[in-house]
XYZ file of N, CA and C in Angstrom:
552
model
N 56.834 154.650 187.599
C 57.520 154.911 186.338
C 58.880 155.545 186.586
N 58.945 156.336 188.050
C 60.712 156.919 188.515
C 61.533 155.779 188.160
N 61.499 154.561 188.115
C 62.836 153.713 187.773
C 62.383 152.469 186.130
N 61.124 153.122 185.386
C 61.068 152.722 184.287
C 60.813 151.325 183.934
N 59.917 151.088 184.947
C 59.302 149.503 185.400
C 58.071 149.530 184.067
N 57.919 148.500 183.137
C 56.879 148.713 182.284
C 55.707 149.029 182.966
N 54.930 150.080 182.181
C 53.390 150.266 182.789
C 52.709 149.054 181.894
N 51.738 148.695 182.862
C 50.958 147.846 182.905
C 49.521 148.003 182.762
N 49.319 149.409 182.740
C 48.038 149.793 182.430
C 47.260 149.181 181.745
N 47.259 148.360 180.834
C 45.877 147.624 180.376
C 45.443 146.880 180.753
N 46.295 146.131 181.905
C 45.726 144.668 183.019
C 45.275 145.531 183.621
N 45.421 147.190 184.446
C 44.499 147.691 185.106
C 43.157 148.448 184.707
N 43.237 149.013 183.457
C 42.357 149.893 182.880
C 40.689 149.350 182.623
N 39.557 149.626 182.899
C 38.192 149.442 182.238
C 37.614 150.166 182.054
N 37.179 150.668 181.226
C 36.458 151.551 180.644
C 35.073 151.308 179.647
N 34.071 152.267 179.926
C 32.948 151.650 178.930
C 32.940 151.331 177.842
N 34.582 151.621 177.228
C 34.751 150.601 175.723
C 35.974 149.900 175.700
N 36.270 149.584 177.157
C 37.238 148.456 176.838
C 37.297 147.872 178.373
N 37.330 146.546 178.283
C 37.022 145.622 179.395
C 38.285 145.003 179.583
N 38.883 144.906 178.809
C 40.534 144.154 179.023
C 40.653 143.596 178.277
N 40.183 143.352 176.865
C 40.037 142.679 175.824
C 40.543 143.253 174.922
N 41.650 142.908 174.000
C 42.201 143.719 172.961
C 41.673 142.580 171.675
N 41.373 143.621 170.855
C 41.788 142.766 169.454
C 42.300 143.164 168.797
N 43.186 142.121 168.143
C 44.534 142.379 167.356
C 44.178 141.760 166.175
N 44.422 142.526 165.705
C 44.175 141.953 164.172
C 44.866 141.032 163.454
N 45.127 140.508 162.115
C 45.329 139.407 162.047
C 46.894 139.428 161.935
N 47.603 140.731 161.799
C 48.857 140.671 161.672
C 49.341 140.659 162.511
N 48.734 141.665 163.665
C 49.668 141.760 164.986
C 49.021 140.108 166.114
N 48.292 139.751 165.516
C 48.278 138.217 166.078
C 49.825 137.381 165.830
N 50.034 137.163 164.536
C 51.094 136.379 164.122
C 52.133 137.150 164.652
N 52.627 138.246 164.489
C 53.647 138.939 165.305
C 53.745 138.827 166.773
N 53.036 138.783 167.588
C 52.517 138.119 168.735
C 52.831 136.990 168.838
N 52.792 135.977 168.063
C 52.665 134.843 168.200
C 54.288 134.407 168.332
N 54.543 134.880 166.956
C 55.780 134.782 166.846
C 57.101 135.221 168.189
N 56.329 136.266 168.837
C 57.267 136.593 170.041
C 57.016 135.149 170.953
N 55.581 134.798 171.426
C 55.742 133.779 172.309
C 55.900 132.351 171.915
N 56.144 132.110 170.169
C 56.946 130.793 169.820
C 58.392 130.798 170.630
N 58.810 132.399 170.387
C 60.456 132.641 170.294
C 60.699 132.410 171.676
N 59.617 133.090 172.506
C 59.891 132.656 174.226
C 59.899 131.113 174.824
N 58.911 130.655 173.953
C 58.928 128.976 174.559
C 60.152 128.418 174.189
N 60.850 128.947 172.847
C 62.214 127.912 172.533
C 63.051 128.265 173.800
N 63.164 129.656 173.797
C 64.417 130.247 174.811
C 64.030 129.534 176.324
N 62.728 129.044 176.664
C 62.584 128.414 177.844
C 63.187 127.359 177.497
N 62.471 126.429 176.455
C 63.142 125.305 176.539
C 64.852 125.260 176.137
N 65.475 126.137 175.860
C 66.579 125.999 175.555
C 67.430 125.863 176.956
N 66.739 126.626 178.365
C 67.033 126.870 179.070
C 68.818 126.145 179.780
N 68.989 125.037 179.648
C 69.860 124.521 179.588
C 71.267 124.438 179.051
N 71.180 125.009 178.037
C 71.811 125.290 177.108
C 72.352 127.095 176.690
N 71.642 127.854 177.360
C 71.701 129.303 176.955
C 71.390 129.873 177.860
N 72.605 130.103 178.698
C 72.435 130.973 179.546
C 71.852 132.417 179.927
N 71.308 132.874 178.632
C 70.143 134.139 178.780
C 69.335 134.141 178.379
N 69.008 132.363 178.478
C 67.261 132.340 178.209
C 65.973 133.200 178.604
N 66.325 133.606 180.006
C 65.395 134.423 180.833
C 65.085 135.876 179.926
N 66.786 136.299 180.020
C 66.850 137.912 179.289
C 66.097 137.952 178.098
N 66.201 136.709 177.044
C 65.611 136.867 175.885
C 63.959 136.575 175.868
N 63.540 136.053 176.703
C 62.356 135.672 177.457
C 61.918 136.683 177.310
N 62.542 137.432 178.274
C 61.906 138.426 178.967
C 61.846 139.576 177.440
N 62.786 139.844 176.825
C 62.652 140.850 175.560
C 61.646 140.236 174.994
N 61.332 139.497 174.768
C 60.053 138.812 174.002
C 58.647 138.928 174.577
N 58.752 139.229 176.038
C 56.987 139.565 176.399
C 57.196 141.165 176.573
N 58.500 142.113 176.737
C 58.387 143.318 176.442
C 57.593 143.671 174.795
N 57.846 142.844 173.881
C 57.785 143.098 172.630
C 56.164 143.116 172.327
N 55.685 141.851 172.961
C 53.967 141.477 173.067
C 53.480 142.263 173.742
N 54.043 143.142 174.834
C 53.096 144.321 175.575
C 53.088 145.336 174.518
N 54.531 145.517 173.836
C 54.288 146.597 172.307
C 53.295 146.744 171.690
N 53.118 145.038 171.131
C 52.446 145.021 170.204
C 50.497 145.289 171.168
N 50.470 144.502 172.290
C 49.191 145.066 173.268
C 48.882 146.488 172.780
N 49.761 147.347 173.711
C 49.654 148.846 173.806
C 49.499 149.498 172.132
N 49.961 148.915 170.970
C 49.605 149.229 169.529
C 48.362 149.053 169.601
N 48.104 147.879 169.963
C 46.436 147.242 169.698
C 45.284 148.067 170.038
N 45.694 148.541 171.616
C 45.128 149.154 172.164
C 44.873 150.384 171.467
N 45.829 151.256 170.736
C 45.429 152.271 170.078
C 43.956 151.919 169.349
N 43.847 150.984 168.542
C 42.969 150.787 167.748
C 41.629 150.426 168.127
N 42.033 150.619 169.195
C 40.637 151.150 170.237
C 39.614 152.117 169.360
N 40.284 153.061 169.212
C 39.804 154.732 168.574
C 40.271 154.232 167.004
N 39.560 154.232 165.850
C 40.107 153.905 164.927
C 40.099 155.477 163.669
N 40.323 155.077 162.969
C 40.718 156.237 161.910
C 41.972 155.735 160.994
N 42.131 156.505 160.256
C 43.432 156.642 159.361
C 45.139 156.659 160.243
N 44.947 157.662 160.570
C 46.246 158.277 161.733
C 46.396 156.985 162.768
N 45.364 156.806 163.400
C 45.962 155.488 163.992
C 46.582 154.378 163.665
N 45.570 154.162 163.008
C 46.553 152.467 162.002
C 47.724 152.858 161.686
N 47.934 153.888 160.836
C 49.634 154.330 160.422
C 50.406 153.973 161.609
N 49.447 154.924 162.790
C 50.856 154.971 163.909
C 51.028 153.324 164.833
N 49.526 152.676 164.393
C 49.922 151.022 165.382
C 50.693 150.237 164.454
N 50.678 150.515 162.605
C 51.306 149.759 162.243
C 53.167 149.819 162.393
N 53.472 151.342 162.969
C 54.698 151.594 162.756
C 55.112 151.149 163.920
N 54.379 150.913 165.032
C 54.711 150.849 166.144
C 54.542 149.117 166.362
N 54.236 148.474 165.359
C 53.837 146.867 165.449
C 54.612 146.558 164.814
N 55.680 147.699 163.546
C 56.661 146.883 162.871
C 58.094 147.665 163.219
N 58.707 147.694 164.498
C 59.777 148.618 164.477
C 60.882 147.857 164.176
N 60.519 146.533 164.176
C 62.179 145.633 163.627
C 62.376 144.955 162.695
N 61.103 145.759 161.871
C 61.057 145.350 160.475
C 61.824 146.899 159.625
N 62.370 146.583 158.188
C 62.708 147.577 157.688
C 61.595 148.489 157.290
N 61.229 149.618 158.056
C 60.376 150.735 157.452
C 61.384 151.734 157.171
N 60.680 152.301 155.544
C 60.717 152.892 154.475
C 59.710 154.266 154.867
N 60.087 155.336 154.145
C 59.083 156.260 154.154
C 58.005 155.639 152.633
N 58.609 154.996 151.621
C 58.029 154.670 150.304
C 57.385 153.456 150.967
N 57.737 152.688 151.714
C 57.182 151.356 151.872
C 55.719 151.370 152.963
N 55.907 152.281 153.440
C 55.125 153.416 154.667
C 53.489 153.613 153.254
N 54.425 154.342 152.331
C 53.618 155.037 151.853
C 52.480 154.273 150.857
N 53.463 152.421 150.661
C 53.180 151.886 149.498
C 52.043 150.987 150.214
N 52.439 151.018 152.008
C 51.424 149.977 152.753
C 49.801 150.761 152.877
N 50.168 152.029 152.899
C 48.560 152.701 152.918
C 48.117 153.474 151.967
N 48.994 152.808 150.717
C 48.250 153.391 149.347
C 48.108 154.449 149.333
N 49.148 155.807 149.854
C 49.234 157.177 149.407
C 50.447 157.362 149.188
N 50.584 158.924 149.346
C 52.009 159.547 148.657
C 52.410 159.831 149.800
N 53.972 160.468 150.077
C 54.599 161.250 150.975
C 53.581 162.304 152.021
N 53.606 163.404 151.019
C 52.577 164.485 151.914
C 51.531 163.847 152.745
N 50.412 163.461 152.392
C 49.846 163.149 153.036
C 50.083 162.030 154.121
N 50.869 161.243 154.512
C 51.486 160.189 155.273
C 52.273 161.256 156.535
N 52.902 161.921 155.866
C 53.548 163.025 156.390
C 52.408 163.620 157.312
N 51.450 164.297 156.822
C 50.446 165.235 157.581
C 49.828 164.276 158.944
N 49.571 162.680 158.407
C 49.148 162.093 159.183
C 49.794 161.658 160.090
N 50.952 161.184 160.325
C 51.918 161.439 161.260
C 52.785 162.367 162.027
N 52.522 163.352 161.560
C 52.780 164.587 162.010
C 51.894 165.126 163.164
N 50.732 165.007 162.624
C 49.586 165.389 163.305
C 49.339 164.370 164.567
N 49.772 162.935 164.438
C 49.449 162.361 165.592
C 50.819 162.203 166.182
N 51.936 162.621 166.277
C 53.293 162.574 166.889
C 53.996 163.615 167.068
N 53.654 164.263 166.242
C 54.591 165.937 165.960
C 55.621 165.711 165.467
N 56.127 164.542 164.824
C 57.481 164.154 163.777
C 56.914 163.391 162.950
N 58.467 164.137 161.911
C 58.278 163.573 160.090
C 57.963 162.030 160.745
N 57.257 161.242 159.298
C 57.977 159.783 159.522
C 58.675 158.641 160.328
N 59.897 158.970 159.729
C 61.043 158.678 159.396
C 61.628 158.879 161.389
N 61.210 160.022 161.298
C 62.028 160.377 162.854
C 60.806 160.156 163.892
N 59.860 159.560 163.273
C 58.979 158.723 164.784
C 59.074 157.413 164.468
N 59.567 156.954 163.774
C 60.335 155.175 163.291
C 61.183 155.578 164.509
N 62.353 155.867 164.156
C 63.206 156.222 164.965
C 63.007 156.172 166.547
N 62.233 157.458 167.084
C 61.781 157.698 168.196
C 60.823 156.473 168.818
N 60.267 155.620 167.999
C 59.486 154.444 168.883
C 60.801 153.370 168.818
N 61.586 153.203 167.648
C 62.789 152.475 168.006
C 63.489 152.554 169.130
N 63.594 153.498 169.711
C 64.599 154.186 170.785
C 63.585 153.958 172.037
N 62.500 154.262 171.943
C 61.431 154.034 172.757
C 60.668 152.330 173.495
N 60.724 151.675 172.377
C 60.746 150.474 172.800
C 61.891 149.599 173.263
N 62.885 149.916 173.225
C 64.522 149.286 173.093
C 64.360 149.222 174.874
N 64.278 150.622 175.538
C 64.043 150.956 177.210
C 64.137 149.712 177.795
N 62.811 148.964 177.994
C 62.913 147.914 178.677
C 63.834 147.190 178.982
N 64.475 146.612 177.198
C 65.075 145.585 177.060
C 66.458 145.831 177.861
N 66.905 147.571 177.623
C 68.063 147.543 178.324
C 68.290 147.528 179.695
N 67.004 148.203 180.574
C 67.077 148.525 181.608
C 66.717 146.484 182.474
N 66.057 145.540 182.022
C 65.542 144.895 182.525
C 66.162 143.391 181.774
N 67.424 143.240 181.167
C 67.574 142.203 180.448
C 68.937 142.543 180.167
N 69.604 141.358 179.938
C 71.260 141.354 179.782
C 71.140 140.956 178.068
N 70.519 140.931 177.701
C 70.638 140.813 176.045
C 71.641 142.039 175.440
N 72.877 141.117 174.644
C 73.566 142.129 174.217
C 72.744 143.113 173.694
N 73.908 144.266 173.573
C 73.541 145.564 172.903
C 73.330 145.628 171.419
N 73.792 144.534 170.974
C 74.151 144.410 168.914
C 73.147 143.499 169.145
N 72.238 143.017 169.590
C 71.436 142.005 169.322
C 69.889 142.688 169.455
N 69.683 143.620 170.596
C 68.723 144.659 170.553
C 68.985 145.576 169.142
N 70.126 145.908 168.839
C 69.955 146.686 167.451
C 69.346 145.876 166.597
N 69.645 144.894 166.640
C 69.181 144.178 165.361
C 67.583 143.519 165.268
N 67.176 143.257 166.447
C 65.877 143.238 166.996
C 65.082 144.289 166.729
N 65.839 145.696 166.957
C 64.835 146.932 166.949
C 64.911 147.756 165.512
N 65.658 146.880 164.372
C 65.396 147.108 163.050
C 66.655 148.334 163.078
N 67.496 148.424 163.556
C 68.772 149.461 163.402
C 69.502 148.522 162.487
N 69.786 149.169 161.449
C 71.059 148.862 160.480
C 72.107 148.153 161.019
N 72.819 148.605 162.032
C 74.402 148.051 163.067
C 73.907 148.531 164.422
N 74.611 147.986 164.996
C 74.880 148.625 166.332
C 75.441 149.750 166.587
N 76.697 149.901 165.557
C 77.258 151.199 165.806
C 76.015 152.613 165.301
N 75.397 152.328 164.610
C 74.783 153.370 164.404
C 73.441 153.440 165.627
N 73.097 152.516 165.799
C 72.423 152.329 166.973
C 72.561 153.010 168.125
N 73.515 152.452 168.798
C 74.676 153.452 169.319
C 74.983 155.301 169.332
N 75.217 155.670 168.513
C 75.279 156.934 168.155
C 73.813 157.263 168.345
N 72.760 156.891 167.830
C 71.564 157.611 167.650
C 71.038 157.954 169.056
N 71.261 156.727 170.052
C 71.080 156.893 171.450
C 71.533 157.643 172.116
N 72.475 157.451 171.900
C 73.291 158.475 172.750
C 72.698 160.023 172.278
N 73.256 159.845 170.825
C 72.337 161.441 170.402
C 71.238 161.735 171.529
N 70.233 160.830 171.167
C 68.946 161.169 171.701
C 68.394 161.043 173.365
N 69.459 160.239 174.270
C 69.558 160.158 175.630
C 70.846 160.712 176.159
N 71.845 161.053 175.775
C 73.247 161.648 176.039
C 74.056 160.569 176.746
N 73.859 159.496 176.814
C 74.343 158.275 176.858
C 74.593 157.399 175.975
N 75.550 156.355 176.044
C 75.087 155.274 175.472
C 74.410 154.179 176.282
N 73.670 153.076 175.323
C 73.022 152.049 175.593
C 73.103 151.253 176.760
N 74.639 150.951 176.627
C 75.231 150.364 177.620
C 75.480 151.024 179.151
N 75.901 152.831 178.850
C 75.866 153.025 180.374
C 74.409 153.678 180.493
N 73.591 153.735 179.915
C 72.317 154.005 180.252
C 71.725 152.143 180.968
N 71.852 151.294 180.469
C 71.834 149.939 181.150
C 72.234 150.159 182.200
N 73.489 150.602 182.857
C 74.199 150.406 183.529
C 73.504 151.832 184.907
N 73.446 152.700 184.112
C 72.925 153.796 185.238
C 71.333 153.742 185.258
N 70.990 152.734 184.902
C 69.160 152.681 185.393
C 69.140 151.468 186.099
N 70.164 150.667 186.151
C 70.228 149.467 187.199
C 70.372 150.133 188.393
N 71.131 150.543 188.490
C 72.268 151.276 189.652
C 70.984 152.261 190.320
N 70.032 152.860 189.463
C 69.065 153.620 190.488
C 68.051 152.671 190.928
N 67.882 151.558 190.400
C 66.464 151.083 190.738
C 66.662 150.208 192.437
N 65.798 150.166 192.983
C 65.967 149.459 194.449
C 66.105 148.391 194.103
């Protein structure tokens, strides 16, 4: 994990309640799916688009996302689903109301439940898995930088941008640039 190589832990993991078998439910199937429609075009485009690979490759980062969500739901409850669904929809527009309108409660309590399993509001663990899943794509893929924003449900790039940096003291680009440069 020193140079931020995806973990792979669920091709290695068995345990007496999980054999390597995820099930995904019926949404994060089609979301799934949808990543490896998007990968077969970019193969076959191959000819034609010279970062077929990069976008390839952002597209089975995205399906290990949605895996490692799945995997939460291993352990089920309330708090989980909130946190696999936020984490199965980060490049979709989430809402704290739309949050609230998908699991049929109010603020507070959505609040308590995410709080309790993240230690942040909402709103700022949207955020924090945004910023969190993006990693790969930059460290391991030449996919522009405005095209990951827009992938990872950021408004612009420029704000994209700023938030990163906020939150890594870099930007995107020389964080790309200084996690290449360490890896062998």
């Amino acid at each position: 994990r020193e140079h931020r190589y995806p973990d792979f832990h669920l091709f290695r993991t068995r345990t007496d309640s999980y054999f390597g078998i995820i099930p995904l439910s019926d949404e994060e199937y089609d979301t799934a799916m949808l990543y490896f429609n998007r990968a077969d075009r970019h193969i076959n485009a191959h000819s034609t688009d010279g970062m077929w690979s990069c976008r390839t490759r952002s597209d089975l980062f995205s399906i290990l996302n949605i895996a490692e969500s799945a995997y939460l739901g291993v352990d089920s409850g309330e708090g989980v689903e909130v946190i696999r669904y936020i984490k199965d929809n980060v490049m979709n527009k989430l809402t704290l109301d739309g949050l609230c309108e998908h699991f049929h409660t109010n603020r507070t309590p959505l609040a308590a439940i995410v709080k309790e399993y993240t230690g942040l509001p909402p709103m700022a663990y949207v955020l924090e898995e945004r910023l969190t899943q993006v990693l790969p794509d930059l460290l391991f893929t030449f996919v522009p930088i405005q095209d990951l924003a827009k992938k990872y449900g950021f408004r612009d790039h420029n704000y994209f941008i700023r938030v990163f940096k906020k939150r890594y003291g870099k930007t995107p680009l020389q964080y790309r640039i200084d996690g290449r440069s360490a890896r062998p």
